[in-house]
Coordinates of C-alpha atoms and ligand atoms in Angstrom, one line a residue:
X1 CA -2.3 -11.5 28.4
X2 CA 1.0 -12.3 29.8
X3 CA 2.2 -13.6 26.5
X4 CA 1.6 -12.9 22.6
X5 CA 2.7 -15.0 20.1
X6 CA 5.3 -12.9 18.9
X7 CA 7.4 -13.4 21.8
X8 CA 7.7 -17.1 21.0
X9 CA 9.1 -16.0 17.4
X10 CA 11.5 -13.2 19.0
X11 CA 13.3 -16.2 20.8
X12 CA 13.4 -18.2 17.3
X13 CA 15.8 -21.2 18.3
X14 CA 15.6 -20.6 21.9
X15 CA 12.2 -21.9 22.3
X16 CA 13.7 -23.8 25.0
X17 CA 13.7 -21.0 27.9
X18 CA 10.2 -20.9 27.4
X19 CA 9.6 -25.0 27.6
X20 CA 7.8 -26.1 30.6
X21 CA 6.7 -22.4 31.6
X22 CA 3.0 -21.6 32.5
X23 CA 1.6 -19.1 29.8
X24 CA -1.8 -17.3 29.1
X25 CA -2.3 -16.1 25.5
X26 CA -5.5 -14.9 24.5
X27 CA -6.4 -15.3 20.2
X28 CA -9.5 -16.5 17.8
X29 CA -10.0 -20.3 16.8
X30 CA -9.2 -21.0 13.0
X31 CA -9.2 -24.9 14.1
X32 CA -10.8 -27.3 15.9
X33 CA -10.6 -30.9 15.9
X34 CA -11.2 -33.5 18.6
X35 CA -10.9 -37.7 18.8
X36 CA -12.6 -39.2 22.0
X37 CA -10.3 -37.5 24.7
X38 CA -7.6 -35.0 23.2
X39 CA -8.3 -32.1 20.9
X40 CA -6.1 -29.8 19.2
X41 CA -7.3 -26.5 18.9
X42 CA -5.1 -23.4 16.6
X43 CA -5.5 -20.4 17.6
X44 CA -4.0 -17.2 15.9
X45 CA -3.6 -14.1 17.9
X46 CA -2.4 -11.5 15.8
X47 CA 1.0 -10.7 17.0
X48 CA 2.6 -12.5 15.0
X49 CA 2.2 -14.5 11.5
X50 CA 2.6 -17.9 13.5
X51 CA -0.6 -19.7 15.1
X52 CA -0.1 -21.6 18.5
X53 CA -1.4 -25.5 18.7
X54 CA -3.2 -25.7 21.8
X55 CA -3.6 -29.5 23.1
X56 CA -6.8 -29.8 25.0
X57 CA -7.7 -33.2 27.1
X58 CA -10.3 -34.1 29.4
X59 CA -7.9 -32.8 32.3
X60 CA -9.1 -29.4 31.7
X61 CA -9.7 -27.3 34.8
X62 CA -13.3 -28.7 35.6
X63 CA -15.9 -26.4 36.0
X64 CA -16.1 -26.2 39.3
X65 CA -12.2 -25.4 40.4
X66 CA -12.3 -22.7 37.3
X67 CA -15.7 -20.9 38.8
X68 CA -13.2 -20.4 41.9
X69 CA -10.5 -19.5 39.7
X70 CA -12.6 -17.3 37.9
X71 CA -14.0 -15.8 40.8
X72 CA -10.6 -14.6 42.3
X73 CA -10.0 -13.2 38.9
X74 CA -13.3 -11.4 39.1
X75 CA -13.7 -11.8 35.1
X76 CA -16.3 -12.9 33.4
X77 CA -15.2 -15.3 31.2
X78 CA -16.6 -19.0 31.3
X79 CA -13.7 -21.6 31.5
X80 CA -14.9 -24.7 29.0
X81 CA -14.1 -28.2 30.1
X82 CA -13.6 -30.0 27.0
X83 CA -16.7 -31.2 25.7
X84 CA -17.1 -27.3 25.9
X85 CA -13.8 -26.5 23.7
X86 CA -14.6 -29.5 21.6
X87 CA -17.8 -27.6 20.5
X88 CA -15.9 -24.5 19.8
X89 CA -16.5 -23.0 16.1
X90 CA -13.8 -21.4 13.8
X91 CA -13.6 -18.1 14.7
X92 CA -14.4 -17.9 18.8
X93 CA -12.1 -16.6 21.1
X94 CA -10.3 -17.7 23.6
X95 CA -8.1 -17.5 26.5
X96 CA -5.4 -20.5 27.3
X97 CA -3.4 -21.1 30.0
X98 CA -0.9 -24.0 29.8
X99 CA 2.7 -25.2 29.6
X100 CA 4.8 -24.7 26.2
X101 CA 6.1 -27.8 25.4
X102 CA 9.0 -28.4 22.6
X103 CA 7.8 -30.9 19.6
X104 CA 11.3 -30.5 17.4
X105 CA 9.4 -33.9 15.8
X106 CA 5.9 -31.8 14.7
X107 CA 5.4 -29.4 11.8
X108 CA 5.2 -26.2 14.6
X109 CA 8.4 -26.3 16.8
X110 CA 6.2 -25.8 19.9
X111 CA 2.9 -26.6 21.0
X112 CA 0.4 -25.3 24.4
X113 CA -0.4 -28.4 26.7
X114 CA -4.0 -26.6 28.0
X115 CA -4.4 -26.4 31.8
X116 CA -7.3 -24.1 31.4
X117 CA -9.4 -22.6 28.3
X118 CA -12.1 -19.7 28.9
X119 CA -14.1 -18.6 26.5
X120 CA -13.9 -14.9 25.6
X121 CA -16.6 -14.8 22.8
X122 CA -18.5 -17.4 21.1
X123 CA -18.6 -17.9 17.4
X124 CA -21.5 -19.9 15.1
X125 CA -21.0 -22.2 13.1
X126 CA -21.9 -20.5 9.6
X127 CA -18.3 -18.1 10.6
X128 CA -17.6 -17.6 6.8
X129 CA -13.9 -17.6 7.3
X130 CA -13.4 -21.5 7.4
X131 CA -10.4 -23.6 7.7
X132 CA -9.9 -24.0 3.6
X133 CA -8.9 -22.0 1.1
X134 CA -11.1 -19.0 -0.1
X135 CA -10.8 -17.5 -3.4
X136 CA -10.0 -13.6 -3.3
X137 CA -13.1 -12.8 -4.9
X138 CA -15.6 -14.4 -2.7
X139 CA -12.8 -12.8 0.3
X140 CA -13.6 -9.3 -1.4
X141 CA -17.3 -9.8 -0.3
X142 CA -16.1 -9.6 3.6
X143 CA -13.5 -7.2 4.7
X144 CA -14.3 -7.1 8.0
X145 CA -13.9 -10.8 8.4
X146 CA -11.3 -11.5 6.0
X147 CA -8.5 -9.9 7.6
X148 CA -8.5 -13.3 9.7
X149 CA -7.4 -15.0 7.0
X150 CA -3.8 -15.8 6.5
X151 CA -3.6 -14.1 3.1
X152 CA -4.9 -10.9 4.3
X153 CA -2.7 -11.3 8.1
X154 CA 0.4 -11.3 6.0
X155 CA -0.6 -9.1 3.3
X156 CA -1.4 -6.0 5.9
X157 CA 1.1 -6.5 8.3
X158 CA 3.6 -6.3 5.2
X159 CA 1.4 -3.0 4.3
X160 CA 2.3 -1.9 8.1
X161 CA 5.9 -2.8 8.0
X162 CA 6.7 -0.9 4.8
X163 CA 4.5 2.3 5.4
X164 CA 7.1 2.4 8.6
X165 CA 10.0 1.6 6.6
X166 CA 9.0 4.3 4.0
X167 CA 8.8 6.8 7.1
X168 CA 12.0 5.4 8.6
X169 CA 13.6 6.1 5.3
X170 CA 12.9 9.8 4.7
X171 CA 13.4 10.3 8.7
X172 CA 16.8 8.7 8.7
X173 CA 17.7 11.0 5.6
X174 CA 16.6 14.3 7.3
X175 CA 13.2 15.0 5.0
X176 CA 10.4 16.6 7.3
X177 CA 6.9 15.2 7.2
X178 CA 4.6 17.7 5.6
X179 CA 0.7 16.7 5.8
X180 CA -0.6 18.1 2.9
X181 CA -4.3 18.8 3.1
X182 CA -7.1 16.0 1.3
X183 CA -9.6 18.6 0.0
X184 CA -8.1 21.3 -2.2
X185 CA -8.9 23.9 -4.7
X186 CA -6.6 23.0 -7.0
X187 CA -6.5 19.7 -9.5
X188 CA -2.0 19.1 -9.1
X189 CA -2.4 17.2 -12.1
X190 CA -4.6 18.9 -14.3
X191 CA -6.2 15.8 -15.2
X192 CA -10.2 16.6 -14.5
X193 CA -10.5 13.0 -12.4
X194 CA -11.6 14.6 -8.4
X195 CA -14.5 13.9 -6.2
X196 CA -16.3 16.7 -5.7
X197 CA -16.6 17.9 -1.6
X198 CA -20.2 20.1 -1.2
X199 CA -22.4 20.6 1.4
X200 CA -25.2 22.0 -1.5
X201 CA -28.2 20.0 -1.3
X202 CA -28.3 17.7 -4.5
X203 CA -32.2 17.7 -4.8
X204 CA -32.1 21.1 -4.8
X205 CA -29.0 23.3 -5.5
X206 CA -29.3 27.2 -5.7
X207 CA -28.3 28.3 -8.7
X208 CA -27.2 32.2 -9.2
X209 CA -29.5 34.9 -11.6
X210 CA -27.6 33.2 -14.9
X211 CA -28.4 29.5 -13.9
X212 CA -24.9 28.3 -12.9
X213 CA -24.8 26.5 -9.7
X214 CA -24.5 29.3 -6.8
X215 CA -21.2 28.3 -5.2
X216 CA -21.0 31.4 -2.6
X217 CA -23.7 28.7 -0.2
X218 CA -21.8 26.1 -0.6
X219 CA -19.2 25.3 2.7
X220 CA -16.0 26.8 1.7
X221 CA -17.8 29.5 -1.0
X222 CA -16.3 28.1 -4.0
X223 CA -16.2 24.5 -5.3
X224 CA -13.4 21.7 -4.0
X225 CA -12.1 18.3 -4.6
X226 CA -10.6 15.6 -2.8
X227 CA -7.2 15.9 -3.5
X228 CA -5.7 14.0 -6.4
X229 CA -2.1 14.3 -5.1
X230 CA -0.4 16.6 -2.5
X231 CA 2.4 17.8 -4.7
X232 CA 1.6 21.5 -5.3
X233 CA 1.4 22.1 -1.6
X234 CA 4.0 19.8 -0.5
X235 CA 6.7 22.3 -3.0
X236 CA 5.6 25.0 -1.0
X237 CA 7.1 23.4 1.7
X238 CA 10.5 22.3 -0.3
X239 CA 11.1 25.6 -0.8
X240 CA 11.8 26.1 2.8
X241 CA 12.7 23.4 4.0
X242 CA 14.5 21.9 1.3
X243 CA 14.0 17.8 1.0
X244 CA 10.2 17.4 2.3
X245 CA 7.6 14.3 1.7
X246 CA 4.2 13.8 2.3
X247 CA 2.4 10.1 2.7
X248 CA -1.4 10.6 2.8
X249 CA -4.5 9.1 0.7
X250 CA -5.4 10.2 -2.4
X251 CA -8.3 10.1 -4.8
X252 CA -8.9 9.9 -8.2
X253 CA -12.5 9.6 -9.9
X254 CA -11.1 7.3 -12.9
X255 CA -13.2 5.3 -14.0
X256 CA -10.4 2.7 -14.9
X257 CA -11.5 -1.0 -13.6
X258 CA -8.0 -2.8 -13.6
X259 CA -6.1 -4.6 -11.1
X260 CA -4.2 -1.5 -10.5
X261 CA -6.4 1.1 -9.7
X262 CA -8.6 2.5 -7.5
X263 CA -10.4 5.2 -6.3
X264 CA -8.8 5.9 -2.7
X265 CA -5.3 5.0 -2.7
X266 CA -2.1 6.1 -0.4
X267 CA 1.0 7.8 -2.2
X268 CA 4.4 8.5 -0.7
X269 CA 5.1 11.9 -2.6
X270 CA 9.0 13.3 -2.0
X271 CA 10.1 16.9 -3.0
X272 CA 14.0 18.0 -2.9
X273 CA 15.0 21.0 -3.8
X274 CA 18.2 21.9 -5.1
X275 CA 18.0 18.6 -7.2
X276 CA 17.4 17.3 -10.7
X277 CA 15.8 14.2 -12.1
X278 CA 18.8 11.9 -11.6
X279 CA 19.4 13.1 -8.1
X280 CA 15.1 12.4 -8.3
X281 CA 15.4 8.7 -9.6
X282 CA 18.5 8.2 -7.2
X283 CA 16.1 9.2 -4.6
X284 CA 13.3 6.9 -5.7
X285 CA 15.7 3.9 -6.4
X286 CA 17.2 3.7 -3.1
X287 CA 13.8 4.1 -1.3
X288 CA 12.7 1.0 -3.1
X289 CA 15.3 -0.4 -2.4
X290 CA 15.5 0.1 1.4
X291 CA 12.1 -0.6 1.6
X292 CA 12.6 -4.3 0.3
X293 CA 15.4 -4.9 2.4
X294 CA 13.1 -3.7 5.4
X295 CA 10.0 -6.0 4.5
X296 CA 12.6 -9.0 3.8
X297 CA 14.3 -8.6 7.1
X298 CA 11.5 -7.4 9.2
X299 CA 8.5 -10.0 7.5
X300 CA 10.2 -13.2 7.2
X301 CA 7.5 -15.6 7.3
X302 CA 4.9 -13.3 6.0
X303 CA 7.6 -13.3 2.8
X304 CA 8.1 -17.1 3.2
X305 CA 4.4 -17.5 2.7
X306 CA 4.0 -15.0 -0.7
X307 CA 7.1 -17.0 -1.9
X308 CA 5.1 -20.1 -1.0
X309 CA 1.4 -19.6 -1.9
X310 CA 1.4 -16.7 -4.0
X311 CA 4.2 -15.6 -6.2
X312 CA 7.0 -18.6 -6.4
X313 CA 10.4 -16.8 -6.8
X314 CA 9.3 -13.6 -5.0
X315 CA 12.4 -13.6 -2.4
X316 CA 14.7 -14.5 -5.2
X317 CA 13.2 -11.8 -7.3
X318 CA 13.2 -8.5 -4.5
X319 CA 16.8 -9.9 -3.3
X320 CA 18.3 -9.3 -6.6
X321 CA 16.6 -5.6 -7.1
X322 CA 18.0 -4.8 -3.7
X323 CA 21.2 -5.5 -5.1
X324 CA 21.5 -4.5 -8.5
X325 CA 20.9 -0.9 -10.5
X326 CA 17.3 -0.1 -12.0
X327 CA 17.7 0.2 -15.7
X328 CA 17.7 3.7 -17.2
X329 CA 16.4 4.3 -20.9
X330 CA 14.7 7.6 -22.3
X331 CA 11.2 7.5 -23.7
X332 CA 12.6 7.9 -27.6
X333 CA 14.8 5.1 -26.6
X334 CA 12.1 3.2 -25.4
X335 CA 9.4 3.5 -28.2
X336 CA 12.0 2.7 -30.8
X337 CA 12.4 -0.7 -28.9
X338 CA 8.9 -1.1 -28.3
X339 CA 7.9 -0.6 -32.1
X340 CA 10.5 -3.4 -33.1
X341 CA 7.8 -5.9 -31.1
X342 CA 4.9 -3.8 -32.2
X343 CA 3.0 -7.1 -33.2
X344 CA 3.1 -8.3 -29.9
X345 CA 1.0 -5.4 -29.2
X346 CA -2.9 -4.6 -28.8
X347 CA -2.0 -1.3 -29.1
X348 CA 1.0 -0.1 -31.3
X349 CA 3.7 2.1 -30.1
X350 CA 5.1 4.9 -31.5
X351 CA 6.3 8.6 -30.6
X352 CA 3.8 11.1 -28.8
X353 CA 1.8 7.9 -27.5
X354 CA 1.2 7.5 -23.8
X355 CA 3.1 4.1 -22.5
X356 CA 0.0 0.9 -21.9
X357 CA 0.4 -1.4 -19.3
X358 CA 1.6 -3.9 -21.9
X359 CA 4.5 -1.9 -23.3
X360 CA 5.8 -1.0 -19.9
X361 CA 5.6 -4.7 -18.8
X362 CA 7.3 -5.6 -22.1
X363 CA 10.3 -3.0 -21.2
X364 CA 10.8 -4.2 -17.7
X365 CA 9.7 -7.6 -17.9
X366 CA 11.3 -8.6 -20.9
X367 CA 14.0 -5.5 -21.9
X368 CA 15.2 -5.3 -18.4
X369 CA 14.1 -7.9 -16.8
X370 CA 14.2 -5.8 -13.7
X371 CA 13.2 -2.0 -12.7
X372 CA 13.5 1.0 -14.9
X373 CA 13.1 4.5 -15.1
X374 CA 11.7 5.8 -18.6
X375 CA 12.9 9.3 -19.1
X376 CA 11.9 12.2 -21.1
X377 CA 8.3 12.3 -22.0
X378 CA 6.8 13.9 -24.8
X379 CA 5.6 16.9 -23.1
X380 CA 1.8 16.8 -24.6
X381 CA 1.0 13.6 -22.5
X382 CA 2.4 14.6 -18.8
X383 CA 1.3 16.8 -16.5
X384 CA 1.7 21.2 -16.8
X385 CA 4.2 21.4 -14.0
X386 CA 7.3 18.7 -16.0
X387 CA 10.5 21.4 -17.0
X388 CA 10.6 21.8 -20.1
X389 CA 14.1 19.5 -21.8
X390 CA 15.9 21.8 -24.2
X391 CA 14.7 19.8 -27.5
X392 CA 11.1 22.3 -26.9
X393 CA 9.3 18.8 -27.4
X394 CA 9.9 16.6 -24.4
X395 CA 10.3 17.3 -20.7
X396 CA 12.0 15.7 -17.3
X397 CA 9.7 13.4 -16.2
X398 CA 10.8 9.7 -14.9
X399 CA 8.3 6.7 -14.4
X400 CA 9.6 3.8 -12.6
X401 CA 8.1 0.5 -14.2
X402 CA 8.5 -2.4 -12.3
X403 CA 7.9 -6.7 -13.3
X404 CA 4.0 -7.2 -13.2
X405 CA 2.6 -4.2 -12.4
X406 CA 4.2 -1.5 -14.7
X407 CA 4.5 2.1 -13.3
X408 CA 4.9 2.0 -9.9
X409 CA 6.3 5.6 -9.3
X410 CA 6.1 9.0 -11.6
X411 CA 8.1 11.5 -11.2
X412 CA 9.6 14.7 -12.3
X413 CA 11.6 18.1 -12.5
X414 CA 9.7 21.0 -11.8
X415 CA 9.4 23.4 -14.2
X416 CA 11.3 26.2 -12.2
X417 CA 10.9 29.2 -14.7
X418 CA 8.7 31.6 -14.1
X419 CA 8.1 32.6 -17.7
X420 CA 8.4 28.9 -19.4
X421 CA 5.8 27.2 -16.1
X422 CA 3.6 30.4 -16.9
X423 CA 3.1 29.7 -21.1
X424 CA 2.6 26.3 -20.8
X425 CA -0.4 27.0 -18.3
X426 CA -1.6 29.6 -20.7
X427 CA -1.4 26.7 -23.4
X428 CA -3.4 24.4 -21.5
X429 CA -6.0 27.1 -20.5
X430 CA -5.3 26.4 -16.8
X431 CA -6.9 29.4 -14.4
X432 CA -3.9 30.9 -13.3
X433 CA -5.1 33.0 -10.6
X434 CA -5.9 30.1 -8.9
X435 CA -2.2 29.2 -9.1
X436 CA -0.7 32.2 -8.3
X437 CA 0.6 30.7 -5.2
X438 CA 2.5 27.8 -7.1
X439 CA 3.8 30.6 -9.5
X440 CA 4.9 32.9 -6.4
X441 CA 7.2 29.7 -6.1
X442 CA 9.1 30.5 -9.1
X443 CA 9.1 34.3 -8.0
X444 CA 10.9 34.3 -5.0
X445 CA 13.8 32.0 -5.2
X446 CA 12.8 29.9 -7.3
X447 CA 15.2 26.6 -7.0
X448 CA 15.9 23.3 -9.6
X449 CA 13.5 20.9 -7.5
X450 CA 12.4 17.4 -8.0
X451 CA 9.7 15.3 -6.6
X452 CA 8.1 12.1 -7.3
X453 CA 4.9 9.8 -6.6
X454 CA 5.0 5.8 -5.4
X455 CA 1.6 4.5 -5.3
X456 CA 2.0 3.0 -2.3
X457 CA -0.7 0.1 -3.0
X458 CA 1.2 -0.7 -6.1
X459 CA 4.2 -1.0 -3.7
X460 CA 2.9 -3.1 -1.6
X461 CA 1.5 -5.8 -4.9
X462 CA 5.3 -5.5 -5.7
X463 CA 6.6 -6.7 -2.1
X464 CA 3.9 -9.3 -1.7
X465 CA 3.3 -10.5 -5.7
X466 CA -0.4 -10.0 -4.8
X467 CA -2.1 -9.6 -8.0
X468 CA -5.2 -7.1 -7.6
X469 CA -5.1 -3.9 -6.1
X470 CA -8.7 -4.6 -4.3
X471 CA -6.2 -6.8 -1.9
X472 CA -3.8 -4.9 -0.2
X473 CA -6.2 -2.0 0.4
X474 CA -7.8 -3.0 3.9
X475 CA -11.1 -1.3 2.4
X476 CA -10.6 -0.8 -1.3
X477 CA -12.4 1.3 -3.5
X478 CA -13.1 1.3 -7.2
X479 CA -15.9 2.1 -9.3
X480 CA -19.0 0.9 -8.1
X481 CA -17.6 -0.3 -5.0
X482 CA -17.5 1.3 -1.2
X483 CA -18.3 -1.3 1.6
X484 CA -18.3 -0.5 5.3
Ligands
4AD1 O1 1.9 9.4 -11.9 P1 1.0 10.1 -10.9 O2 -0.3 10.5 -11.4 O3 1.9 11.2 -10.4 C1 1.5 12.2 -9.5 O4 0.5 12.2 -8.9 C2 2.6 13.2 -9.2 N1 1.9 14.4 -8.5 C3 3.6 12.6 -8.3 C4 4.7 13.6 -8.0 O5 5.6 13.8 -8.8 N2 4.8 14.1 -6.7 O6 0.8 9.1 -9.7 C5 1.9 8.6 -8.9 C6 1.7 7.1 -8.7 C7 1.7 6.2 -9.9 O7 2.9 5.9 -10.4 C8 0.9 5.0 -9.4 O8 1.8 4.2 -8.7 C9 0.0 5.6 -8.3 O9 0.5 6.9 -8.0 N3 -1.4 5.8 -8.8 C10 -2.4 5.0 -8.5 N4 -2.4 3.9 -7.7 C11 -3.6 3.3 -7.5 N5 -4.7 3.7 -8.1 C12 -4.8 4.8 -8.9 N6 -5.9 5.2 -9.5 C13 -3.5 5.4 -9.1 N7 -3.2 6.5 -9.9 C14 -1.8 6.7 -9.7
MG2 MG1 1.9 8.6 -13.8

């Protein structure tokens, strides 16, 4: 192709160098309509967000002078006179040559008058994708066709933008990349939710002289997981090389159906040593930040059309956390809010209960009205590996809860005591010589170190007001769901 879409946008206003030049650009129909002798015919190509309106008229290259055309270009595509393109169905693809002519008057600042249209692949006409609007569940039923969409178009190219902008980020401020392995012995967060990994055959799995399942034949000799989050291994690597990050998929076996969960998901996990939890949440909050400036400035009309179609307000909204300071309020803080609104509640707040959805809407939504970190956890609901606060009862964790979603990020000091990280395992009954390595951590120079998580599906519902998880996954999966 000797032009992509994309090109056209890079010269924005100065469409003009490009009027009246002969271009080729190769894309899929999502329109087609004709009257007697002119058709108009959109095709999107993927480069960009834009379509191209391509003008076809019974001056099409006729068959004849495009078999010689097409012979010299010894390709086998079949140039359509326009009978042909009038018969085109949504979804076909296509190569047009023509000239780009300005229509400042028209809805699209440019337009393709077609000199030549060969068909690359036909489409039929029960293409499921039509020109209308689809709702997201019947979408859901096809993701290998409904990435053709608009919705999806702008939803993973946003996805693509700010996975680069995360990297870019940590890059920029000298973190190194540290690919943290996806199956694992160990369960970071104690929680119990991992997919097994086994080669045992389930019909019939050896079991040892006592009737336990006989691990020693199974792949690795011992049972393993699919990681649940690359934390533990990724401190390892803080403690040499200081400010570290990992960005890699995850799993998690919950069987929680909401909007905001799923079974596979990506998560952008950052370890600094030498720091504490407010260098942690200064980390997190100028990540964010960065990476909504790079989405606004680097998606503009994938943004325009969330602010448009999906979430009205949306550039207004992200502008305004890119400029102003996420709110900062401890857990105890927090509850003792919460239990003033208590009968807004389904479920009532109070000390030593984990934060719902609902209450950490309520704080940011209708507290804050913007992001916040909630501090200070009550030690019995977060995870073994949280440092212990002086109080005894709470530790350093921070959760960032963001407008319509809730927590978006968890976070936390490390417990960097040998003696205090070794007791609470003890209290939780966690096998500690399968930690050993984490504890040799706190051994040899041990150092105050902080990390945290950012569900980076969750990010990307925040950047494109997208309200189900199962959206801005390209292939998502949740209980009782894994297609292609
Ligand atoms: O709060 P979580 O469980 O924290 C950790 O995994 C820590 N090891 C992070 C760290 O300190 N390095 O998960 C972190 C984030 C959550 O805030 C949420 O955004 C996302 O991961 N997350 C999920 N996203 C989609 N589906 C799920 N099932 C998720 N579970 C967690
Ligand atoms: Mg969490």
């Amino acid at each position: 192709m000797d032009l992509e879409l994309t090109e056209l946008k890079k010269i924005g206003a100065d469409i003009s160098s490009y009027a009246g030049k002969k271009v080729t650009v190769g894309g899929w129909v999502r329109s087609n309509r004709d009257s007697k002798n002119i058709g108009f015919l959109t095709i999107s190509d993927g480069s960009c967000f834009q379509t191209l309106q391509i003008v076809y008229s019974d001056s099409l290259a006729s068959g004849a002078e495009a078999a010689e055309e097409k012979a010299a270009r010894q390709s086998g595509d079949k140039a359509l006179d326009f009978a042909g393109v009038a018969k085109l169905n949504v979804g076909a693809s296509v190569i047009a040559t023509g000239t780009i002519v300005l229509t400042p008057q028209a809805r699209q600042p440019f337009e393709m008058q077609a000199e030549e249209i060969l068909l690359e692949g036909e489409s039929t006409p029960d293409y499921p994708m039509q020109a209308k609007r689809h709702s997201m569940e019947f979408l859901r039923t096809m993701p290998h066709l409904r990435v053709r969409t608009n919705t999806f178009q702008a939803v993973m190219r946003v996805r693509s933008v700010a996975a680069y902008a995360i990297h870019r980020f940590f890059q920029e401020n000298g973190f190194v990349y540290v690919h943290t392995p996806l199956i694992t012995s160990s369960d970071a967060e104690g929680a119990g939710e991992m997919f097994q990994v086994t080669t045992l055959p389930l019909d019939n799995v050896p079991k040892t002289p006592d009737g336990k399942v006989d691990y020693s034949q199974d792949f690795f000799g011992k049972p393993v997981n699919l990681t649940v989050s690359g934390q533990l291994n990724v401190e390892t690597y803080a403690m040499a090389f200081r400010n570290v990050y990992t960005f890699g998929p995850t799993f998690r076996a919950e069987k929680s159906n909401t909007t905001r969960h799923a079974a596979e998901f990506w998560m952008i996990e950052p370890e600094l040593a030498f720091a504490d939890l407010s260098d942690d949440m200064d980390c997190a909050e100028a990540m964010l930040k960065y990476v909504i400036r790079y989405v606004l400035t680097n998606c503009p009309d994938e943004m325009q059309f969330f602010n448009q179609f999906v979430d009205k307000g949306l550039i207004e909204r992200l502008t305004h956390v890119a400029e102003s300071d996420f709110g900062r309020v401890t857990y105890t803080d927090a509850v003792k809010i919460l239990e003033q609104h208590n009968e807004e509640f389904d479920f009532k707040a109070y000390w030593g209960c984990d934060l719902q959805t609902e209450h950490e809407r309520y704080l940011t939504e209708k507290v804050f009205k913007k992001p916040v970190f909630v501090t200070d956890y009550p030690k019995e609901i977060k995870a073994f590996y949280m440092k212990l606060n002086p109080d005894g009862k709470t530790v350093a964790a921070a959760d960032c809860l963001v407008p319509g979603i809730g927590e978006i990020i968890g976070g936390s000091q490390r417990e960097d005591d040998l003696e205090k990280l070794t007791r609470r395992m003890e209290e939780l009954h966690m096998n500690l010589s399968e930690y050993q390595y984490y504890l040799d951590l706190r051994r040899y120079g041990s150092v105050r170190h902080s990390g945290f998580g950012l569900g980076f599906e969750r990010a990307v519902m925040y950047l494109t007001g997208m309200g189900n998880i199962r959206d801005v996954l390209p292939f998502p999966r949740t209980v009782g769901n894994c297609e292609l």
